[in-house]
Amino acid sequence: MQTAEVLKGFEQYLVCEEREKATVEKYLREAEGFLLWLGKRKLTKEESVAWKEMLAGKRYTPVTVNGKLAAINKLFLFLKKPECRLKYLKLQRRLFRNGERELKKDEYLRLLEAAQRLGRERTALLMESICATGIRVSEVKYLTVEAVRAGCVEIALKGKIRTILIPGKLCRKLLKYAKKQKTASGEIFLTRSGKSMSRRQIWAEMKTLCHEAKVPASKVFPHNLRHLFARTFYKACRDVARLADVLGHSSMETTRIYLISTGAEYTRQLERLGLLC
């Protein structure tokens, strides 16, 4: 098959697996890159290993490499070439989080204030909705007028359904905004043309607040709001299992990644042990 035919079939395969739109797009990008690299050579285990070695030479992070491997291994299954599958890189469990990328609560509040000053009501409410509920940016579409009136939203993802409660204050804000936008039903956050907001669009709108809020751009992206929610929620209840359910994680190991402290926090904990004269 030609590359275009393979990619079209692979896309249908992923859609049938009910993969998220963003995942489908990422896997297709990685698959196209691999197929272009392979060219007219026959797909063999030796070639797939050579591709993996090529990635290692490009100084990608192990996490990035494993992300590419996940996409290509799925491609191999689609092509009925399971013998070409590659082993993932072993990752040492992270002990500390990069403090330079951690969004703190006061920085989040500055972003909200900046959005209000600049008249970006939708952006401010979007950030509050993600940060106050812990939903993924891809799940914003589930915030409908009907869900907000009910005070909870049911999210169907990866074959699972989870219920997220919406704080009363946020419900009132969302309904007021929907009424202002003359949205009587359906999704609350829409573009001017009435379409769902994309992940890229939400990301871009948040980035425009960095200068006004005096918050480093490296800290400002939708998923960081979810991390802030997770850390704040855990400090309040100290229940990893409950937090995993709220976030929709299948494994608590994934949830623990959200709770990794920075090196500075760990240093302070060591100092409080009182083991130094």
Coordinates of C-alpha atoms in Angstrom, one line a residue:
M1 CA 0.0 0.0 0.0
Q2 CA 1.0 3.6 -0.6
T3 CA 1.7 5.8 2.5
A4 CA -1.5 7.8 2.0
E5 CA -3.6 4.5 1.9
V6 CA -1.8 3.2 5.0
L7 CA -2.4 6.4 7.0
K8 CA -6.1 6.5 6.0
G9 CA -6.6 2.9 7.1
F10 CA -4.6 3.5 10.3
E11 CA -6.8 6.5 11.1
Q12 CA -10.0 4.4 10.7
Y13 CA -8.4 1.8 12.9
L14 CA -7.7 4.3 15.7
V15 CA -11.2 5.8 15.4
C16 CA -12.8 2.4 15.7
E17 CA -10.7 1.9 18.9
E18 CA -12.4 5.1 20.2
R19 CA -9.1 7.0 20.6
E20 CA -9.3 10.7 21.4
K21 CA -9.0 13.1 18.5
A22 CA -5.6 14.4 19.8
T23 CA -4.3 10.9 20.1
V24 CA -5.3 10.0 16.6
E25 CA -3.6 13.1 15.3
K26 CA -0.4 12.4 17.2
Y27 CA -0.3 8.7 16.1
L28 CA -0.8 9.7 12.5
R29 CA 2.0 12.2 12.6
E30 CA 4.4 9.7 14.1
A31 CA 3.2 7.0 11.6
E32 CA 3.8 9.3 8.7
G33 CA 7.3 10.2 9.9
F34 CA 8.2 6.5 10.3
L35 CA 6.8 5.6 6.9
L36 CA 8.7 8.4 5.2
W37 CA 11.9 7.3 6.9
L38 CA 11.3 3.7 5.9
G39 CA 10.7 4.7 2.2
K40 CA 10.5 1.7 -0.1
R41 CA 12.4 -0.6 2.2
K42 CA 10.6 -3.7 3.5
L43 CA 9.2 -3.4 7.0
T44 CA 11.2 -5.8 9.2
K45 CA 12.2 -6.1 12.8
E46 CA 15.7 -5.0 11.8
E47 CA 14.3 -1.8 10.2
S48 CA 12.1 -1.0 13.2
V49 CA 15.1 -1.4 15.5
A50 CA 17.2 0.9 13.3
W51 CA 14.4 3.5 13.5
K52 CA 14.5 3.3 17.3
E53 CA 18.3 3.7 17.3
M54 CA 17.9 6.7 15.0
L55 CA 15.6 8.3 17.6
A56 CA 18.2 7.7 20.3
G57 CA 20.7 9.7 18.3
K58 CA 18.5 12.7 18.1
R59 CA 18.6 13.4 21.8
Y60 CA 14.9 13.1 22.4
T61 CA 13.9 12.6 26.1
P62 CA 13.0 9.0 27.1
V63 CA 9.4 10.1 27.5
T64 CA 9.2 11.5 24.0
V65 CA 10.8 8.4 22.6
N66 CA 8.3 6.2 24.4
G67 CA 5.5 8.3 23.0
K68 CA 6.7 7.7 19.5
L69 CA 7.2 4.0 20.2
A70 CA 3.6 3.7 21.4
A71 CA 2.3 5.2 18.1
I72 CA 4.5 3.0 15.9
N73 CA 3.8 -0.2 17.9
K74 CA 0.1 0.5 17.3
L75 CA 0.8 1.0 13.6
F76 CA 2.6 -2.4 13.5
L77 CA -0.5 -4.1 15.0
F78 CA -2.7 -2.4 12.4
L79 CA -0.3 -3.7 9.6
K80 CA -0.4 -7.2 11.2
K81 CA 3.3 -7.0 11.9
P82 CA 3.4 -7.7 15.7
E83 CA 6.9 -9.2 15.3
C84 CA 8.2 -5.6 14.5
R85 CA 7.0 -4.2 17.9
L86 CA 9.7 -2.4 19.9
K87 CA 10.4 -2.4 23.6
Y88 CA 9.9 0.8 25.5
L89 CA 12.7 2.6 27.2
K90 CA 12.8 1.9 31.0
L91 CA 12.2 5.1 32.9
Q92 CA 13.4 5.7 36.4
R93 CA 10.6 6.9 38.6
R94 CA 10.8 10.7 38.9
L95 CA 11.5 11.9 42.5
F96 CA 11.2 15.6 41.8
R97 CA 9.2 17.9 39.6
N98 CA 10.8 20.8 37.6
G99 CA 9.9 23.8 39.7
E100 CA 10.4 26.1 36.7
R101 CA 7.3 24.5 35.0
E102 CA 5.0 24.3 38.1
L103 CA 2.1 26.7 38.1
K104 CA 1.5 28.0 41.6
K105 CA -1.8 29.1 42.9
D106 CA -0.9 32.8 43.1
E107 CA 0.3 32.7 39.5
Y108 CA -3.0 31.1 38.5
L109 CA -4.9 33.9 40.2
R110 CA -2.8 36.5 38.4
L111 CA -3.7 34.9 35.1
L112 CA -7.4 35.1 36.0
E113 CA -7.0 38.8 37.0
A114 CA -5.1 39.5 33.8
A115 CA -7.9 37.9 31.7
Q116 CA -10.5 40.0 33.4
R117 CA -8.5 43.2 32.9
L118 CA -8.1 42.4 29.2
G119 CA -11.8 41.6 28.8
R120 CA -11.2 37.9 28.2
E121 CA -14.2 36.6 30.1
R122 CA -14.4 33.3 28.2
T123 CA -10.7 32.6 28.8
A124 CA -11.0 33.3 32.5
L125 CA -14.0 31.1 32.9
L126 CA -12.4 28.3 30.9
M127 CA -9.4 28.3 33.2
E128 CA -11.6 28.3 36.2
S129 CA -13.6 25.4 34.8
I130 CA -10.5 23.3 34.2
C131 CA -8.8 24.2 37.5
A132 CA -11.9 23.9 39.7
T133 CA -12.9 20.5 38.4
G134 CA -9.7 18.8 37.2
I135 CA -11.1 18.0 33.8
R136 CA -8.8 17.5 30.8
V137 CA -8.8 20.2 28.1
S138 CA -10.3 17.6 25.7
E139 CA -13.2 17.2 28.1
V140 CA -14.3 20.9 28.1
K141 CA -16.9 19.9 25.4
Y142 CA -18.8 18.0 28.2
L143 CA -19.5 21.2 30.0
T144 CA -23.0 21.8 28.6
V145 CA -25.9 23.9 29.9
E146 CA -27.7 20.7 30.8
A147 CA -24.7 19.4 32.8
V148 CA -24.2 22.7 34.6
R149 CA -27.9 22.8 35.6
A150 CA -27.6 19.3 37.0
G151 CA -24.5 20.3 38.9
C152 CA -22.4 17.5 37.5
V153 CA -21.0 16.3 34.2
E154 CA -20.7 12.7 32.9
I155 CA -17.5 12.2 30.9
A156 CA -17.2 9.2 28.6
L157 CA -13.6 8.5 27.7
K158 CA -11.6 5.4 26.8
G159 CA -14.6 3.1 27.5
K160 CA -15.2 4.5 30.9
I161 CA -17.7 7.0 32.3
R162 CA -16.9 9.1 35.3
T163 CA -19.0 11.8 37.0
I164 CA -17.5 15.1 37.9
L165 CA -19.3 17.4 40.4
I166 CA -19.3 21.1 39.5
P167 CA -19.0 23.6 42.4
G168 CA -22.1 25.7 42.9
K169 CA -20.3 29.0 42.4
L170 CA -18.9 27.8 39.1
C171 CA -22.3 26.6 38.0
R172 CA -23.7 30.1 38.6
K173 CA -20.9 31.7 36.6
L174 CA -21.3 29.3 33.7
L175 CA -25.0 29.7 33.5
K176 CA -24.7 33.4 33.6
Y177 CA -22.1 33.3 30.8
A178 CA -24.3 30.9 28.7
K179 CA -27.3 33.3 29.1
K180 CA -25.1 36.2 28.0
Q181 CA -24.0 34.3 25.0
K182 CA -27.7 33.2 24.3
T183 CA -26.7 29.6 24.6
A184 CA -29.8 27.7 25.8
S185 CA -28.5 24.2 25.5
G186 CA -25.4 22.2 24.5
E187 CA -21.8 23.2 24.9
I188 CA -21.0 26.4 26.7
F189 CA -17.6 27.2 25.4
L190 CA -17.9 27.8 21.6
T191 CA -16.1 29.8 19.0
R192 CA -17.7 32.7 17.2
S193 CA -18.8 30.3 14.5
G194 CA -20.5 28.1 17.0
K195 CA -17.9 25.3 16.9
S196 CA -16.2 23.5 19.8
M197 CA -13.0 25.1 21.0
S198 CA -9.9 23.1 20.1
R199 CA -7.0 22.3 22.4
R200 CA -4.7 24.5 20.4
Q201 CA -7.1 27.4 20.6
I202 CA -7.5 27.2 24.4
W203 CA -3.7 26.9 24.7
A204 CA -3.1 30.0 22.5
E205 CA -5.7 32.1 24.5
M206 CA -3.9 31.2 27.8
K207 CA -0.5 32.2 26.3
T208 CA -1.7 35.7 25.5
L209 CA -2.1 36.4 29.3
C210 CA 1.5 35.7 30.2
H211 CA 2.9 39.2 29.8
E212 CA 0.0 40.9 31.5
A213 CA 0.0 38.4 34.4
K214 CA 3.8 38.4 34.7
V215 CA 3.8 34.6 34.6
P216 CA 6.5 32.6 32.6
A217 CA 5.0 31.2 29.4
S218 CA 6.7 27.8 30.2
K219 CA 4.1 27.5 33.1
V220 CA 1.0 28.5 31.1
F221 CA -0.8 25.6 29.4
P222 CA -4.1 23.9 30.0
H223 CA -2.8 20.7 31.5
N224 CA -0.9 22.6 34.2
L225 CA -4.3 23.8 35.5
R226 CA -5.2 20.1 36.0
H227 CA -2.0 19.6 37.9
L228 CA -2.8 22.5 40.2
F229 CA -6.2 21.1 40.8
A230 CA -4.7 17.7 41.7
R231 CA -2.1 19.1 44.1
T232 CA -4.7 21.3 45.8
F233 CA -7.3 18.5 46.0
Y234 CA -4.7 16.1 47.5
K235 CA -3.6 18.6 50.2
A236 CA -7.3 18.8 51.2
C237 CA -8.2 15.1 51.4
R238 CA -4.8 13.2 51.3
D239 CA -6.5 10.4 49.4
V240 CA -4.7 9.3 46.2
A241 CA -7.3 6.7 45.3
R242 CA -10.1 9.2 45.4
L243 CA -8.1 11.7 43.4
A244 CA -7.4 9.0 40.8
D245 CA -11.1 8.5 40.4
V246 CA -11.7 12.2 40.0
L247 CA -9.0 12.6 37.4
G248 CA -10.1 9.5 35.5
H249 CA -6.8 7.6 35.9
S250 CA -6.7 3.9 35.5
S251 CA -3.5 3.6 37.6
M252 CA -2.7 5.4 40.8
E253 CA 0.9 5.5 39.6
T254 CA -0.2 8.1 37.0
T255 CA -1.9 10.1 39.8
R256 CA 1.3 10.1 41.9
I257 CA 3.2 11.7 39.0
Y258 CA 0.9 14.7 39.5
L259 CA 1.8 14.9 43.2
I260 CA 5.6 14.8 42.8
S261 CA 7.1 17.7 44.8
T262 CA 9.8 20.0 43.7
G263 CA 13.4 19.6 44.8
A264 CA 13.0 22.8 46.9
E265 CA 10.1 21.3 48.8
Y266 CA 12.1 18.1 49.5
T267 CA 15.1 20.2 50.7
R268 CA 12.8 22.0 53.2
Q269 CA 11.5 18.6 54.4
L270 CA 15.1 17.4 55.0
E271 CA 15.9 20.6 57.0
R272 CA 12.9 20.1 59.2
L273 CA 14.2 16.6 60.3
G274 CA 16.6 18.3 62.6
L275 CA 19.4 15.9 61.9
L276 CA 22.1 18.6 61.4
C277 CA 23.9 20.5 64.2

